Coordinates of C-alpha atoms and ligand atoms in Angstrom, one line a residue:
X118 CA 0.0 0.0 0.0
X119 CA 1.3 3.4 -0.9
X120 CA 2.1 5.7 2.0
X121 CA 0.7 9.2 1.6
X122 CA 2.9 11.8 3.2
X123 CA 1.4 14.9 4.6
X124 CA 2.6 18.0 6.6
X125 CA 1.2 20.0 9.5
X126 CA 1.9 23.8 9.7
X127 CA 1.3 25.0 13.2
X128 CA 1.6 22.4 15.9
X129 CA -0.5 23.7 18.8
X130 CA -3.8 22.5 20.1
X131 CA -5.5 21.5 16.8
X132 CA -2.3 20.5 15.0
X133 CA -1.4 18.3 17.9
X134 CA -4.9 16.8 18.1
X135 CA -4.7 16.0 14.4
X136 CA -1.3 14.3 14.9
X137 CA -2.7 12.2 17.7
X138 CA -5.6 10.9 15.5
X139 CA -3.3 10.2 12.5
X140 CA -0.8 8.2 14.7
X141 CA -3.2 6.5 17.1
X142 CA -5.7 5.5 14.3
X143 CA -3.2 5.0 11.5
X144 CA -3.8 1.3 11.3
X145 CA -7.6 1.8 11.5
X146 CA -7.5 4.3 8.7
X147 CA -5.4 1.9 6.6
X148 CA -7.8 -0.9 7.2
X149 CA -11.0 1.0 6.7
X150 CA -10.1 3.6 4.1
X151 CA -7.2 1.9 2.3
X152 CA -5.0 4.9 3.0
X153 CA -1.7 4.8 4.8
X154 CA -1.1 8.4 6.1
X155 CA 2.2 9.5 7.5
X156 CA 3.0 12.9 9.0
X157 CA 6.3 13.6 7.2
X158 CA 6.8 17.2 8.2
X159 CA 5.7 19.5 11.0
X160 CA 6.3 23.2 10.5
X161 CA 6.3 25.5 13.5
X162 CA 8.2 28.4 14.9
X163 CA 10.4 26.1 17.0
X164 CA 10.6 22.4 17.6
X165 CA 9.5 22.8 21.3
X166 CA 5.9 21.5 20.6
X167 CA 7.5 18.3 19.1
X168 CA 9.9 17.9 22.1
X169 CA 6.9 18.2 24.4
X170 CA 5.3 15.2 22.7
X171 CA 8.5 13.2 22.3
X172 CA 8.4 13.4 18.5
X173 CA 11.6 12.9 16.6
X174 CA 13.1 16.3 15.5
X175 CA 13.8 14.9 12.0
X176 CA 10.2 15.8 11.1
X177 CA 10.6 19.4 12.2
X178 CA 10.9 22.1 9.5
X179 CA 10.9 25.9 9.8
X180 CA 11.4 26.6 6.1
X181 CA 8.1 27.0 4.3
X182 CA 9.7 27.1 0.8
X183 CA 11.4 23.8 1.5
X184 CA 8.1 22.3 2.5
X185 CA 6.4 23.7 -0.7
X186 CA 9.2 22.2 -2.8
X187 CA 8.8 18.7 -1.2
X188 CA 7.2 16.8 -4.0
X189 CA 6.5 13.8 -1.7
X190 CA 4.0 15.7 0.3
X191 CA 0.5 15.9 -1.3
X192 CA -1.6 17.4 1.6
X193 CA -0.7 20.2 4.0
X194 CA -2.7 20.9 7.1
X195 CA -2.8 24.6 8.3
X196 CA -3.4 25.0 12.0
X197 CA -1.4 28.1 12.7
X198 CA -4.3 30.5 12.8
X199 CA -4.5 34.2 11.9
X200 CA -4.3 35.8 8.5
X201 CA -0.6 36.2 7.9
X202 CA 1.6 34.4 7.3
X203 CA -1.0 31.6 7.1
X204 CA -2.4 33.1 3.8
X205 CA 1.1 33.3 2.2
X206 CA 2.0 29.8 3.4
X207 CA -1.3 28.3 2.1
X208 CA -0.9 30.1 -1.2
X209 CA 2.6 28.6 -1.6
X210 CA 1.3 25.1 -0.9
X211 CA -1.7 25.4 -3.3
X212 CA 0.6 26.9 -6.0
X213 CA 2.8 23.8 -5.8
X214 CA -0.3 21.6 -6.3
X215 CA -0.6 20.5 -2.7
X216 CA -4.1 20.3 -1.2
X217 CA -4.6 22.3 1.9
X218 CA -6.8 21.4 4.9
X219 CA -7.4 24.3 7.2
X220 CA -9.2 25.1 10.5
X221 CA -8.7 28.8 10.0
X222 CA -12.1 30.5 9.8
X223 CA -10.8 34.0 10.0
X224 CA -8.6 33.5 7.0
X225 CA -11.4 31.7 5.1
X226 CA -13.9 34.4 5.9
X227 CA -11.6 37.1 4.7
X228 CA -9.7 35.6 1.8
X229 CA -11.5 32.5 0.6
X230 CA -12.2 34.3 -2.7
X231 CA -8.4 34.7 -3.2
X232 CA -7.3 31.2 -2.1
X233 CA -9.9 29.2 -4.1
X234 CA -8.8 30.4 -7.5
X235 CA -5.2 29.4 -6.7
X236 CA -6.5 25.9 -5.7
X237 CA -8.5 25.6 -8.9
X238 CA -5.7 26.8 -11.1
X239 CA -3.3 24.2 -9.7
X240 CA -5.7 21.3 -9.4
X241 CA -5.4 21.3 -5.6
X242 CA -8.1 20.9 -3.0
X243 CA -9.0 23.5 -0.3
X244 CA -10.8 21.8 2.6
X245 CA -12.1 23.5 5.7
X246 CA -14.6 21.3 7.6
X247 CA -12.7 22.2 10.8
X248 CA -13.2 25.9 10.4
X249 CA -16.8 25.8 11.5
X250 CA -18.3 24.0 14.5
X251 CA -15.2 21.9 15.4
X252 CA -16.0 18.2 15.1
X253 CA -19.5 18.6 13.8
X254 CA -19.6 17.7 10.1
X255 CA -21.8 20.7 9.2
X256 CA -19.9 21.8 6.0
X257 CA -20.1 18.2 4.7
X258 CA -23.8 18.1 5.5
X259 CA -24.5 21.4 3.8
X260 CA -22.4 20.5 0.7
X261 CA -23.4 17.0 0.3
X262 CA -26.8 16.4 1.9
X263 CA -29.3 19.0 0.7
X264 CA -29.1 18.7 -3.1
X265 CA -32.9 18.7 -3.3
X266 CA -33.6 21.3 -0.7
X267 CA -33.3 25.0 -0.5
X268 CA -31.8 25.9 2.9
X269 CA -34.0 28.6 4.3
X270 CA -32.5 29.3 7.6
X271 CA -29.6 28.6 9.9
X272 CA -29.6 29.3 13.6
X273 CA -26.3 28.4 15.2
X274 CA -24.6 28.4 18.5
X275 CA -21.2 28.4 16.8
X276 CA -18.9 29.8 19.4
X277 CA -18.1 27.6 22.3
X278 CA -16.4 30.3 24.4
X279 CA -19.5 32.6 24.5
X280 CA -21.8 29.7 25.0
X281 CA -19.7 28.5 28.0
X282 CA -19.7 32.1 29.4
X283 CA -23.5 32.5 29.1
X284 CA -24.2 29.0 30.4
X285 CA -22.0 29.7 33.4
X286 CA -23.6 33.1 34.1
X287 CA -27.0 31.4 33.9
X288 CA -26.2 28.3 36.0
X289 CA -24.1 30.0 38.7
X290 CA -25.4 33.6 38.7
X291 CA -21.8 34.8 38.2
X292 CA -21.0 38.0 36.3
X293 CA -19.5 38.2 32.8
X294 CA -15.9 38.9 33.9
X295 CA -15.7 35.9 36.2
X296 CA -17.2 33.6 33.5
X297 CA -14.8 34.9 30.9
X298 CA -11.8 34.2 33.2
X299 CA -13.1 30.6 33.6
X300 CA -13.4 30.2 29.8
X301 CA -9.9 31.4 29.4
X302 CA -8.5 29.1 32.1
X303 CA -10.1 26.2 30.3
X304 CA -8.6 27.1 27.0
X305 CA -11.9 27.6 25.1
X306 CA -11.2 31.3 24.1
X307 CA -9.0 32.3 21.2
X308 CA -5.6 33.8 22.1
X309 CA -7.3 37.2 22.0
X310 CA -10.8 36.6 23.5
X311 CA -12.1 39.7 21.7
X312 CA -12.7 37.6 18.6
X313 CA -15.0 35.2 20.6
X314 CA -16.8 37.6 22.9
X315 CA -17.4 40.4 20.3
X316 CA -18.9 37.9 17.9
X317 CA -16.2 38.0 15.2
X318 CA -15.4 34.3 15.4
X319 CA -19.1 33.5 15.0
X320 CA -19.4 35.9 12.1
X321 CA -16.5 34.3 10.3
X322 CA -18.1 30.9 10.6
X323 CA -21.6 32.2 9.6
X324 CA -20.1 33.8 6.5
X325 CA -18.7 30.4 5.5
X326 CA -21.9 28.4 6.4
X327 CA -24.4 30.9 4.9
X328 CA -22.4 31.2 1.6
X329 CA -22.3 27.5 1.2
X330 CA -25.9 27.0 2.2
X331 CA -27.4 29.8 0.1
X332 CA -25.0 29.3 -2.9
X333 CA -24.0 33.0 -2.9
X334 CA -21.3 35.0 -1.2
X335 CA -22.4 36.2 2.2
X336 CA -19.3 38.3 3.0
X337 CA -18.2 38.5 6.6
X338 CA -18.2 42.3 6.4
X339 CA -21.9 42.3 5.6
X340 CA -22.9 40.4 8.7
X341 CA -24.5 42.4 11.5
X342 CA -22.5 41.6 14.6
X343 CA -22.9 42.2 18.3
X344 CA -21.0 40.4 21.0
X345 CA -22.0 39.3 24.6
X346 CA -19.9 41.8 26.6
X347 CA -22.9 43.9 27.6
X348 CA -25.1 40.9 28.6
X349 CA -25.6 41.3 32.4
X350 CA -26.4 38.8 35.2
X351 CA -29.6 40.7 35.6
X352 CA -30.6 40.2 31.9
X353 CA -30.0 36.5 32.4
X354 CA -32.1 36.4 35.5
X355 CA -35.0 38.4 33.9
X356 CA -34.8 36.2 30.8
X357 CA -35.0 33.0 32.9
X358 CA -38.0 34.4 34.7
X359 CA -39.7 35.1 31.4
X360 CA -38.9 31.6 30.1
X361 CA -35.9 32.2 28.0
X362 CA -32.1 31.4 27.9
X363 CA -29.7 34.0 26.5
X364 CA -27.4 32.6 23.7
X365 CA -25.1 34.2 21.2
X366 CA -26.8 33.2 18.0
X367 CA -25.6 33.3 14.4
X368 CA -28.6 33.7 12.2
X369 CA -28.8 33.5 8.4
X370 CA -32.0 33.3 6.4
X371 CA -32.7 33.2 2.7
X372 CA -36.1 34.1 1.2
X373 CA -37.8 35.9 -1.7
X374 CA -36.9 39.3 -0.1
X375 CA -33.1 38.5 0.2
X376 CA -30.7 37.3 2.7
X377 CA -30.4 38.1 6.5
X378 CA -27.1 37.4 8.3
X379 CA -26.5 38.5 11.8
X380 CA -24.7 37.5 15.0
X381 CA -26.0 38.8 18.3
X382 CA -27.2 37.7 21.8
X383 CA -30.7 36.3 21.6
X384 CA -33.4 35.2 24.1
X385 CA -34.2 31.6 23.1
X386 CA -37.4 30.1 24.5
X387 CA -36.6 27.5 27.1
X388 CA -38.5 24.8 25.1
X389 CA -36.5 25.4 21.9
X390 CA -33.8 22.8 21.3
X391 CA -31.1 25.4 21.1
X392 CA -31.7 26.6 24.7
X393 CA -30.5 23.3 26.0
X394 CA -27.1 23.6 24.3
X395 CA -24.9 24.3 27.2
X396 CA -21.2 24.9 28.1
X397 CA -18.7 24.9 25.2
X398 CA -21.0 22.8 23.0
X399 CA -22.2 24.0 19.6
X400 CA -25.3 23.4 17.6
X401 CA -26.6 24.4 14.2
X402 CA -30.4 24.3 13.7
X403 CA -31.1 24.3 10.0
X404 CA -34.3 24.4 8.0
X405 CA -34.6 23.1 4.4
X406 CA -37.7 23.6 2.4
X407 CA -38.4 19.9 2.1
X408 CA -36.4 18.3 4.8
X409 CA -37.7 20.6 7.5
X410 CA -35.8 21.3 10.8
X411 CA -32.6 19.5 11.6
X412 CA -30.2 20.0 14.5
X413 CA -26.5 19.2 14.4
X414 CA -24.9 19.2 17.8
X415 CA -21.5 18.4 19.3
X416 CA -18.1 19.7 20.4
X417 CA -17.4 23.0 18.5
X418 CA -13.8 23.2 19.6
X419 CA -10.9 21.2 21.2
X420 CA -7.9 19.4 19.9
X421 CA -9.5 16.0 19.1
X422 CA -13.0 17.1 17.9
X423 CA -11.4 19.6 15.6
X424 CA -8.6 17.2 14.7
X425 CA -11.3 14.7 13.7
X426 CA -12.8 17.1 11.2
X427 CA -9.3 17.7 9.8
X428 CA -8.5 14.1 9.4
X429 CA -11.8 13.5 7.6
X430 CA -10.7 16.4 5.2
X431 CA -7.3 14.8 4.7
X432 CA -8.9 11.5 3.7
X433 CA -11.2 13.4 1.3
X434 CA -8.3 15.4 -0.1
X435 CA -6.4 12.2 -0.8
X436 CA -9.4 10.9 -2.7
X437 CA -8.3 13.4 -5.3
X438 CA -11.6 14.5 -6.8
X439 CA -11.6 18.0 -5.5
X440 CA -14.7 20.2 -5.6
X441 CA -15.0 23.9 -5.3
X442 CA -17.8 26.4 -4.5
X443 CA -20.7 26.3 -6.9
X444 CA -21.2 30.1 -6.7
X445 CA -19.2 33.1 -7.9
X446 CA -16.8 33.3 -5.0
X447 CA -15.9 37.0 -5.4
X448 CA -15.8 37.9 -1.7
X449 CA -18.5 40.5 -2.4
X450 CA -22.2 40.4 -2.0
X451 CA -23.6 39.3 -5.4
X452 CA -25.5 42.2 -7.2
X453 CA -28.6 39.9 -7.3
X454 CA -28.6 39.2 -3.5
X455 CA -30.4 41.8 -1.4
X456 CA -29.2 42.0 2.2
X457 CA -32.1 42.6 4.6
X458 CA -31.0 45.1 7.3
X459 CA -34.5 45.9 8.5
X460 CA -35.4 42.4 9.7
X461 CA -38.2 41.6 12.2
X462 CA -37.7 40.1 15.6
X463 CA -39.1 40.1 19.1
X464 CA -37.2 42.4 21.5
X465 CA -36.3 42.4 25.2
X466 CA -35.8 45.9 26.5
X467 CA -34.6 46.6 30.1
X468 CA -34.8 50.1 31.4
X469 CA -34.1 51.9 34.7
X470 CA -36.9 54.4 35.2
X471 CA -38.4 56.6 37.9
X472 CA -40.9 54.6 39.8
X473 CA -43.9 56.9 39.5
X474 CA -47.3 56.9 37.9
X475 CA -47.6 57.3 34.1
X476 CA -44.0 56.3 33.2
X477 CA -44.9 52.9 31.7
X478 CA -47.9 54.2 29.8
X479 CA -45.7 56.9 28.2
X480 CA -43.2 54.3 27.1
X481 CA -45.8 51.9 25.8
X482 CA -47.5 54.8 23.8
X483 CA -44.1 55.7 22.2
X484 CA -43.7 52.1 21.2
X485 CA -47.3 51.8 20.0
X486 CA -46.8 54.9 17.8
X487 CA -44.0 53.1 16.0
X488 CA -46.0 50.0 15.5
X489 CA -44.4 48.0 18.3
X490 CA -46.7 45.9 20.3
X491 CA -45.8 44.9 23.9
X492 CA -46.2 41.2 24.7
X493 CA -45.1 41.3 28.4
X494 CA -43.8 43.8 30.9
X495 CA -42.4 43.2 34.3
X496 CA -41.1 45.5 37.0
X497 CA -38.3 44.2 39.2
X498 CA -38.6 45.3 42.8
X499 CA -34.9 45.2 43.4
X500 CA -33.3 48.0 41.5
X501 CA -32.6 51.4 43.0
X502 CA -35.7 51.0 45.0
X503 CA -34.4 53.1 47.8
X504 CA -33.6 55.9 45.3
X505 CA -37.1 55.7 43.8
X506 CA -36.0 53.8 40.7
X507 CA -37.3 50.6 39.1
X508 CA -36.0 48.1 36.6
X509 CA -38.7 47.7 34.0
X510 CA -38.5 44.9 31.4
X511 CA -40.5 44.8 28.2
X512 CA -40.9 41.9 25.7
X513 CA -42.3 42.9 22.4
X514 CA -44.1 41.0 19.7
X515 CA -42.3 40.8 16.4
X516 CA -41.4 44.3 15.2
X517 CA -39.1 45.9 12.6
X518 CA -35.5 46.4 13.8
X519 CA -35.4 50.0 12.6
X520 CA -38.6 50.9 14.4
X521 CA -37.3 49.4 17.6
X522 CA -34.0 51.3 17.3
X523 CA -36.0 54.5 16.8
X524 CA -38.2 53.7 19.8
X525 CA -35.2 53.1 22.0
X526 CA -33.7 56.4 21.0
X527 CA -36.9 58.2 21.8
X528 CA -37.5 56.4 25.1
X529 CA -34.0 57.4 26.1
X530 CA -34.9 61.1 25.8
X531 CA -37.7 60.8 28.5
X532 CA -36.8 62.5 31.7
X533 CA -38.2 59.6 33.7
X534 CA -35.9 57.1 32.0
X535 CA -32.6 56.9 33.9
X536 CA -30.9 54.3 31.8
X537 CA -31.4 52.0 29.0
X538 CA -29.9 48.8 30.5
X539 CA -30.2 46.4 27.5
X540 CA -31.8 45.6 24.3
X541 CA -31.6 41.9 23.3
X542 CA -33.4 40.3 20.4
X543 CA -35.8 37.4 20.9
X544 CA -35.9 34.3 18.8
Ligands
NDP615 P1 -2.5 27.2 18.8 O1 -2.1 28.6 19.2 O2 -2.7 26.2 19.9 O3 -1.5 26.6 17.8 C1 -1.0 27.4 16.7 C2 0.5 26.8 16.5 O4 0.9 27.4 15.3 C3 1.4 27.2 17.6 O5 2.3 26.2 17.8 C4 2.1 28.4 17.0 O6 3.3 28.7 17.6 C5 2.2 28.0 15.6 N1 2.4 29.2 14.7 C6 1.7 30.3 14.7 N2 2.2 31.2 13.8 C7 3.2 30.6 13.2 C8 4.2 30.9 12.2 N3 4.1 32.1 11.7 N4 5.1 30.0 11.9 C9 5.1 28.8 12.4 N5 4.3 28.4 13.4 C10 3.3 29.3 13.8 O7 -3.8 27.4 18.0 P2 -5.0 26.4 17.8 O8 -4.5 25.1 17.5 O9 -6.0 26.6 18.9 O10 -5.8 27.0 16.5 C11 -5.3 26.8 15.3 C12 -6.3 27.2 14.2 O11 -7.4 26.3 14.4 C13 -6.8 28.6 14.3 O12 -7.1 29.1 13.0 C14 -8.1 28.4 15.1 O13 -9.1 29.5 14.9 C15 -8.6 27.1 14.6 N6 -9.5 26.4 15.4 C16 -9.2 26.1 16.7 C17 -10.0 25.4 17.5 C18 -9.6 25.1 18.9 O14 -10.4 24.3 19.6 N7 -8.5 25.5 19.4 C19 -11.3 24.9 17.0 C20 -11.5 25.2 15.6 C21 -10.7 25.9 14.9 P3 3.4 29.7 18.8 O15 2.6 29.1 19.9 O16 4.9 29.8 19.0 O17 2.8 31.0 18.3
HSE616 N1 -12.7 30.0 20.0 C1 -13.6 29.2 19.2 C2 -14.8 28.9 20.1 C3 -12.9 27.9 18.9 O1 -14.9 29.2 21.2 O2 -15.8 28.3 19.5 C4 -13.6 27.0 17.9 O3 -13.7 27.6 16.7

């Protein structure tokens, strides 16, 4: 049996996890797939990560050009992360006809349209199952399982760090800072947690998933994005009382009016399947016009779950029949795709107001004048009570985003309104 030689660029968490699977299950992959796969080269800044695992230094390489020139290697895994030098390194590998398997959602979301033509030109494959939702084979499902369906919507919990933080705040009543520190100590967050907590990571993944699902470019820059940094313990408590969990959702919808793509915290009804996705787990809830609702659930991060997705891509890349996107991958919104900014949603609005007669009716009149109908209102007894203030929470029926933004601006001008605490959309 021929031995297929591959390389790994970036030997950290995911690169190491990939190596574990390829070595521990080498015989199994030989027996079941008929492929003998050997990691011939590991490129990193230093050989320290190899030393830490007792791997012979002979596989270490720090010269990317030497790796690109090695004609024995047919597939290269990129698990370095970041845009540069990953983009340059991948371009070198594709240009020398090597297929690339990457977990790098940031690079894909920003430069997929530049990398794919290089792959096509050189007959190389570009595989990225691991870039979205870790070990969950969502990209394969979207690409290979809905040939007869139009995907209408995707609702995803696709960032493990934020889901861990929000779950911990909900289960233990702790504040955001304490929950973030725990997520960092457990290694869920990216090196710079801003990417996770401000929703960038989820927006990168949503851009990839929505583009594949809707067969059109949904550029990362066109995705509305809000992170979880302003979600408070009190929002989580109110939401719970009202029968909701707060999740960072990545939402994409495609319909006759165009495409919606947004990442923001969301109140999810407690009886919705997504509300039970806790901790660092991920889930994608997808609707196809004929298949109906499906939910994909599993570990969205971690060395071995993500490594598993990479190994499956390596096996696919070695199969040799590479496929590419079936839409014009220009990196720009297609002129025939309308992006819907004024979507409709339910809204949770939390205000600190003077606790005196007439305040609630003035606020609800303002909302009513803008076509916003209130579904529920509660007044917490615990906020600034001694100073004559109250925390009032409204839940609205579905309303237009722009109308709600306008209402919030107007409500903020009322003398009786001390503070607009939060506005969170409702699923
Ligand atoms: P790590 O930081 O653990 O590993 C990256 C490795 O690449 C490190 O050894 C790093 O060395 C090395 N590296 C970085 N830059 C260079 C360079 N210029 N030249 C040579 N080596 C370099 O990252 P992860 O494994 O966590 O993530 C890798 C990729 O996988 C990222 O794109 C990430 O978004 C993605 N991903 C990660 C998941 C996870 O669970 N961690 C899940 C899904 C995707 P040094 O440490 O010295 O910088
Ligand atoms: N930081 C990412 C997360 C890793 O928390 O989901 C997986 O992409």
